[in-house]
PDB file of C-alpha atoms in Angstrom:
ATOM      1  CA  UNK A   1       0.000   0.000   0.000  1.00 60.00           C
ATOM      2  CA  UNK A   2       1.245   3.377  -0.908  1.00 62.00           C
ATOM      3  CA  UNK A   3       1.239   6.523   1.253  1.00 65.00           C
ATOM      4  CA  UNK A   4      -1.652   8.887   0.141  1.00 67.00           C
ATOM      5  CA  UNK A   5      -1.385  12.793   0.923  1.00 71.00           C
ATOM      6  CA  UNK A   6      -4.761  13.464   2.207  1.00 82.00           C
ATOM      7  CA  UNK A   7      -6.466  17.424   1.269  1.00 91.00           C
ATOM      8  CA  UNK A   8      -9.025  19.315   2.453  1.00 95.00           C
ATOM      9  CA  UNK A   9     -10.848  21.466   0.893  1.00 97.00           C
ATOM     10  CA  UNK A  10     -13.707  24.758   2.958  1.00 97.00           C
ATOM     11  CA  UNK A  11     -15.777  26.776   1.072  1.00 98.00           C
ATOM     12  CA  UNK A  12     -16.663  30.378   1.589  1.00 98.00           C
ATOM     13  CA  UNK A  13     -19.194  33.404  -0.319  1.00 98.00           C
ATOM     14  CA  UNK A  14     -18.984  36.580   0.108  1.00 98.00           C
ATOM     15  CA  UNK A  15     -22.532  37.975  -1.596  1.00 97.00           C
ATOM     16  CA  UNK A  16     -23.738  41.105  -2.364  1.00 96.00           C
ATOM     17  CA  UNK A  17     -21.158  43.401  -4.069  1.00 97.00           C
ATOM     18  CA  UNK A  18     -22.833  46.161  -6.060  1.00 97.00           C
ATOM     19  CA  UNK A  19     -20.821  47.504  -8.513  1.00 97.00           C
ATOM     20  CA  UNK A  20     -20.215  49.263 -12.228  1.00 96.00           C
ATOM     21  CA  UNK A  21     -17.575  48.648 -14.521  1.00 96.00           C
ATOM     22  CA  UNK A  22     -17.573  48.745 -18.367  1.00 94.00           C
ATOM     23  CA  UNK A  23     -15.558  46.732 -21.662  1.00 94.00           C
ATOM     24  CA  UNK A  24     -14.525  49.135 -23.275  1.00 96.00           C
ATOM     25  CA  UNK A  25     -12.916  47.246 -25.977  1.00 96.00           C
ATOM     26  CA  UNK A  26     -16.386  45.480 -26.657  1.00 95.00           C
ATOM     27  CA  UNK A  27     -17.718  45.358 -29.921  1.00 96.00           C
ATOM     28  CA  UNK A  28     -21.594  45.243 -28.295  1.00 96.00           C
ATOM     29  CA  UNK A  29     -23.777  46.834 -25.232  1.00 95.00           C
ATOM     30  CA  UNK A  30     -21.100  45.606 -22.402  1.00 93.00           C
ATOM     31  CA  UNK A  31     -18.713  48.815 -23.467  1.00 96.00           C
ATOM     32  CA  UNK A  32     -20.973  51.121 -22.073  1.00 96.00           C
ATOM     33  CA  UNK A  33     -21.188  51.460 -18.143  1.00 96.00           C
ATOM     34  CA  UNK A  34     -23.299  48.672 -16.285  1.00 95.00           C
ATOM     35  CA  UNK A  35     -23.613  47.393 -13.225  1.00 93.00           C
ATOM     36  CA  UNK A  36     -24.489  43.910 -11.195  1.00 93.00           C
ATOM     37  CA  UNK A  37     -23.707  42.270  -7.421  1.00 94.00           C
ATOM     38  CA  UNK A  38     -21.266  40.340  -7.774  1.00 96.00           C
ATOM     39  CA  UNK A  39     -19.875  37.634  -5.774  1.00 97.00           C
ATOM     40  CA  UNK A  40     -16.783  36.051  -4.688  1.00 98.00           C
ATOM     41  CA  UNK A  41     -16.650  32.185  -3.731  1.00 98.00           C
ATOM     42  CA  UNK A  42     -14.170  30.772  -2.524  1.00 98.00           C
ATOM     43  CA  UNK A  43     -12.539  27.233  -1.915  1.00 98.00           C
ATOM     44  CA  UNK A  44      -9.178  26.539   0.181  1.00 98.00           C
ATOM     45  CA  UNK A  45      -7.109  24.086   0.275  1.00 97.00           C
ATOM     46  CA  UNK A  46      -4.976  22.901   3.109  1.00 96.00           C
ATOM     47  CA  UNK A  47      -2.518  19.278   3.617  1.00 91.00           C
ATOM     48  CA  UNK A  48      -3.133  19.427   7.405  1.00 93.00           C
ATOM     49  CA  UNK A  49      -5.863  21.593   9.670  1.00 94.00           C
ATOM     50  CA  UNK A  50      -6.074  23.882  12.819  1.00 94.00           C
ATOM     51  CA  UNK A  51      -6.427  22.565  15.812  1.00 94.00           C
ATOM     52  CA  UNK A  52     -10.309  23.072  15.437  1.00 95.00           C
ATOM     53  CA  UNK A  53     -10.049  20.524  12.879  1.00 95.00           C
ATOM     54  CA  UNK A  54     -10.619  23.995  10.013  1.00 95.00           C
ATOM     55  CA  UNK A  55      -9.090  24.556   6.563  1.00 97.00           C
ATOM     56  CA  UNK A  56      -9.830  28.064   7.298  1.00 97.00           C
ATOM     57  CA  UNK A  57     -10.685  29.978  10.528  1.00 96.00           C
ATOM     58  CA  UNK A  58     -13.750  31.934   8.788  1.00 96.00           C
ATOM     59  CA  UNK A  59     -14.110  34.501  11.534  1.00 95.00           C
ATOM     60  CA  UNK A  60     -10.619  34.801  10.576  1.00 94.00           C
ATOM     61  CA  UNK A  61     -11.784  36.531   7.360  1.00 97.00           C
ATOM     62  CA  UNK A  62     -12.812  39.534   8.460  1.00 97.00           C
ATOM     63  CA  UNK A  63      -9.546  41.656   6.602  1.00 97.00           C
ATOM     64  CA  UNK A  64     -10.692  40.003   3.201  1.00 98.00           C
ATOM     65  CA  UNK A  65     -14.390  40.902   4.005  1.00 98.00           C
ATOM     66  CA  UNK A  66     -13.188  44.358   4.632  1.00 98.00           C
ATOM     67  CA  UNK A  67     -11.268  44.819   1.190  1.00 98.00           C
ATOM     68  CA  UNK A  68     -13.833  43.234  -0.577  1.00 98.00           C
ATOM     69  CA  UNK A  69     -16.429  46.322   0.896  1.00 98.00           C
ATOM     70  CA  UNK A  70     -13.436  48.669  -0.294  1.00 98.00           C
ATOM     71  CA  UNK A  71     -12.702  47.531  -3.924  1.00 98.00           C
ATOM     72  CA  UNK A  72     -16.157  46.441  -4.815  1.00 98.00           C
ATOM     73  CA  UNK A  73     -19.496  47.891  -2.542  1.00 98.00           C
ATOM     74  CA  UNK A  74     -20.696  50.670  -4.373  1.00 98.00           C
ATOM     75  CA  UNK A  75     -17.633  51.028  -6.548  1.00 98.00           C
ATOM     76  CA  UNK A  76     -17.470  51.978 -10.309  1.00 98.00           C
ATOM     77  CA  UNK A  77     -14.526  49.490 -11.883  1.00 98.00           C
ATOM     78  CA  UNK A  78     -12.404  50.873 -14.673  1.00 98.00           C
ATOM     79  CA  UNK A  79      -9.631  49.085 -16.569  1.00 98.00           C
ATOM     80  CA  UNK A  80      -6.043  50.826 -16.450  1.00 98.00           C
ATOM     81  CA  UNK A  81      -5.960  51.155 -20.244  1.00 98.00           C
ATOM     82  CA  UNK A  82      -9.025  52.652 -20.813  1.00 98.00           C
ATOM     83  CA  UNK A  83      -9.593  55.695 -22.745  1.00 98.00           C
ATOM     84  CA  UNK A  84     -11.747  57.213 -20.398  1.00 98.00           C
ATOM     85  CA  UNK A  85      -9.938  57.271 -17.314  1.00 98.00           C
ATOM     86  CA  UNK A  86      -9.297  60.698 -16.543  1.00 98.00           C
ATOM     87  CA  UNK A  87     -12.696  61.607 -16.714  1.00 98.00           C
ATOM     88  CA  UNK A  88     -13.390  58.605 -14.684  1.00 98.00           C
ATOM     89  CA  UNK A  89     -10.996  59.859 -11.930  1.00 98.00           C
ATOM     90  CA  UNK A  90     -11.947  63.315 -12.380  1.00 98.00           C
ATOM     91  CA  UNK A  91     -15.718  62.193 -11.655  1.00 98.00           C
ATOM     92  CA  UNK A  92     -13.858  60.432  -8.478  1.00 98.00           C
ATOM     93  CA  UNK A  93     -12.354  63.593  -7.315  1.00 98.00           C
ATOM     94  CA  UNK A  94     -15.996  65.085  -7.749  1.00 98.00           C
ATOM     95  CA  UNK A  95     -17.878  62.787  -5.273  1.00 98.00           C
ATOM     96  CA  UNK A  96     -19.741  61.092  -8.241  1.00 98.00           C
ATOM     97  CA  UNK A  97     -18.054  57.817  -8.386  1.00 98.00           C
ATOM     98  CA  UNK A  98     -15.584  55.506  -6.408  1.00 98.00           C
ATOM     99  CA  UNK A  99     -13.461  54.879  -8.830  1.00 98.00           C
ATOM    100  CA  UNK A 100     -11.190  51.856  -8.586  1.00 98.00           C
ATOM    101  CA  UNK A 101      -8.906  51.162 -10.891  1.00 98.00           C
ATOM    102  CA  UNK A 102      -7.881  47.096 -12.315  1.00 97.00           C
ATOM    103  CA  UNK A 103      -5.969  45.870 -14.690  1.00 97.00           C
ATOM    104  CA  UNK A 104      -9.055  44.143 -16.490  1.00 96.00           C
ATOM    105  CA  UNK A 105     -12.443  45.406 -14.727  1.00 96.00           C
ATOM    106  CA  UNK A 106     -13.865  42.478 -16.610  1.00 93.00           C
ATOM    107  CA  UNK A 107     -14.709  39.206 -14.704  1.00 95.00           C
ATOM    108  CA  UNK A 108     -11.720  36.928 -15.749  1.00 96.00           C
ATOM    109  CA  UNK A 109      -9.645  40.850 -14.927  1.00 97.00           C
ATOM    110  CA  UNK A 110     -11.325  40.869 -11.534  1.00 97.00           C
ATOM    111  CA  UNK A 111     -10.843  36.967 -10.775  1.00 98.00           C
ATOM    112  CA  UNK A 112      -7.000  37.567 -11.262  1.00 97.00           C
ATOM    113  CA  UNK A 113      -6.968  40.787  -9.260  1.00 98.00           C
ATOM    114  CA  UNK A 114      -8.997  38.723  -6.113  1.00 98.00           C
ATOM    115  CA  UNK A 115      -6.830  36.072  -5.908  1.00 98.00           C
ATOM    116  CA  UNK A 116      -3.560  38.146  -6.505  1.00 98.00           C
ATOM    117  CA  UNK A 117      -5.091  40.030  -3.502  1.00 98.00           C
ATOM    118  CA  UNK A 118      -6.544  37.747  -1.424  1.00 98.00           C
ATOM    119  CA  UNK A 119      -4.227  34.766  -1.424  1.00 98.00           C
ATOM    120  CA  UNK A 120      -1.290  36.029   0.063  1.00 98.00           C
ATOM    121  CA  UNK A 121      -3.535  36.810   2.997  1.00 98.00           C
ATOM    122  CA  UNK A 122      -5.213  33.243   3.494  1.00 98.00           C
ATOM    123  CA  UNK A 123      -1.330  32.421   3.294  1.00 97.00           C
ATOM    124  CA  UNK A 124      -0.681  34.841   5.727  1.00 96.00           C
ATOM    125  CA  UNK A 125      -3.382  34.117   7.903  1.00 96.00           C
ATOM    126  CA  UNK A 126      -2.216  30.101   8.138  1.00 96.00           C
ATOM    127  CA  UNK A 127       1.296  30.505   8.024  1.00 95.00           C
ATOM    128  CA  UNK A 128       1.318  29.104   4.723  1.00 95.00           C
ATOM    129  CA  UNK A 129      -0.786  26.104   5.650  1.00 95.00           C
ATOM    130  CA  UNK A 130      -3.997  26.964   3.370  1.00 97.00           C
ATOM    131  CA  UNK A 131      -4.368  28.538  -0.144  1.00 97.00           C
ATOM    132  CA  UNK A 132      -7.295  29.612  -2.652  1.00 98.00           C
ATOM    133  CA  UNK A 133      -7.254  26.549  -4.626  1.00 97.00           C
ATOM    134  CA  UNK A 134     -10.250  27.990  -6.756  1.00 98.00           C
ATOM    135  CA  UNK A 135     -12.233  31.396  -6.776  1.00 98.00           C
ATOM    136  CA  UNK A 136     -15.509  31.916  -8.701  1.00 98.00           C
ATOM    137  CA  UNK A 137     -16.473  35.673  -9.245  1.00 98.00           C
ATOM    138  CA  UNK A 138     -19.997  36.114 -10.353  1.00 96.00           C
ATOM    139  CA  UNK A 139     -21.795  39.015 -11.990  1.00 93.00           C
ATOM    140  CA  UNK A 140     -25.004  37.968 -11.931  1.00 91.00           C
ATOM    141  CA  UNK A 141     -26.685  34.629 -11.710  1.00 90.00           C
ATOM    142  CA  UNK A 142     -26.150  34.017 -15.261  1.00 92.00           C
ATOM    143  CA  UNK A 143     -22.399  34.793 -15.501  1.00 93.00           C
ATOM    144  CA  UNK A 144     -19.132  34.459 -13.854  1.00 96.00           C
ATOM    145  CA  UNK A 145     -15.281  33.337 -14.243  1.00 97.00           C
ATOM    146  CA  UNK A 146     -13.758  30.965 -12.499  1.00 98.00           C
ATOM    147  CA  UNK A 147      -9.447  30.829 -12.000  1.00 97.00           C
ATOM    148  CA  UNK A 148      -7.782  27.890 -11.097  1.00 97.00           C
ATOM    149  CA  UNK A 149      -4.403  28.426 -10.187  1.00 95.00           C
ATOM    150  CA  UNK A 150      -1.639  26.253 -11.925  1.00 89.00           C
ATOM    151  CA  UNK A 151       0.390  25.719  -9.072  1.00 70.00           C
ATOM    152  CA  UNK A 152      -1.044  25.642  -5.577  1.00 56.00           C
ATOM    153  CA  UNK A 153       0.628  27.370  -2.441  1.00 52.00           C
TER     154      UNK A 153
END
């Protein structure tokens, strides 16, 4: 009999984001400003687990909640590169909009940005013991992208 490396695998949503964003490089409706609630589910993945028996302490969480408030409740999304940015930060400076700025404001863009975000704090958190093994970022009920990392930890 072989020795099997055992994983386990928690789940976690965050719901209820409401924010704007836009494609600007779309050829169709989705270049012009629009907005949904979008959500953020996570999975972790650990090799061993707290004493509690937990992949992740989920009151533990509470610094990703927060950022996740920040960058998307009530925020308008733009991507770097688009054409329209100084008007978008100049509407920010006004008190219209708050504006936060991505590399892609699209949902693949905004699964990237999550993860590149929010794993090095689950890392953090469990001194490297637990790691986003998966993240789902929804738009609406109908859409969403979903990044699976290459290489865990």
């Amino acid at each position: 009999l072989g020795v099997f490396m055992t994983d386990f695998i928690s789940t976690k949503h965050f719901i209820g984001f409401p924010c704007t964003h836009r494609q600007w490089k779309a050829d169709s409706h989705c270049k012009y400003v629009h907005g949904y609630s979008r959500s953020f589910y996570f999975e972790f993945k650990a090799t061993s687990l707290t004493k509690e028996g937990w992949v992740v302490d989920f009151g533990g969480l509470k610094d990703v909640k927060k950022w996740l408030d920040d960058t998307f409740d009530h925020t308008f999304l733009a991507s770097s590169d688009d054409p329209y940015l100084e008007s978008f930060k100049q509407l920010d400076k006004d008190g219209v909009i708050q504006l936060r700025v991505l590399p892609n404001a699209g949902m693949e863009g905004t699964a990237q940005y999550v993860y590149d975000t929010v794993n090095p704090m689950i890392k953090s958190l469990t001194n490297n013991r637990a790691w986003i093994s998966r993240l789902e970022v929804r738009e609406n009920e109908k859409n969403s992208a979903i990044l699976i990392p290459t290489t865990e930890r």
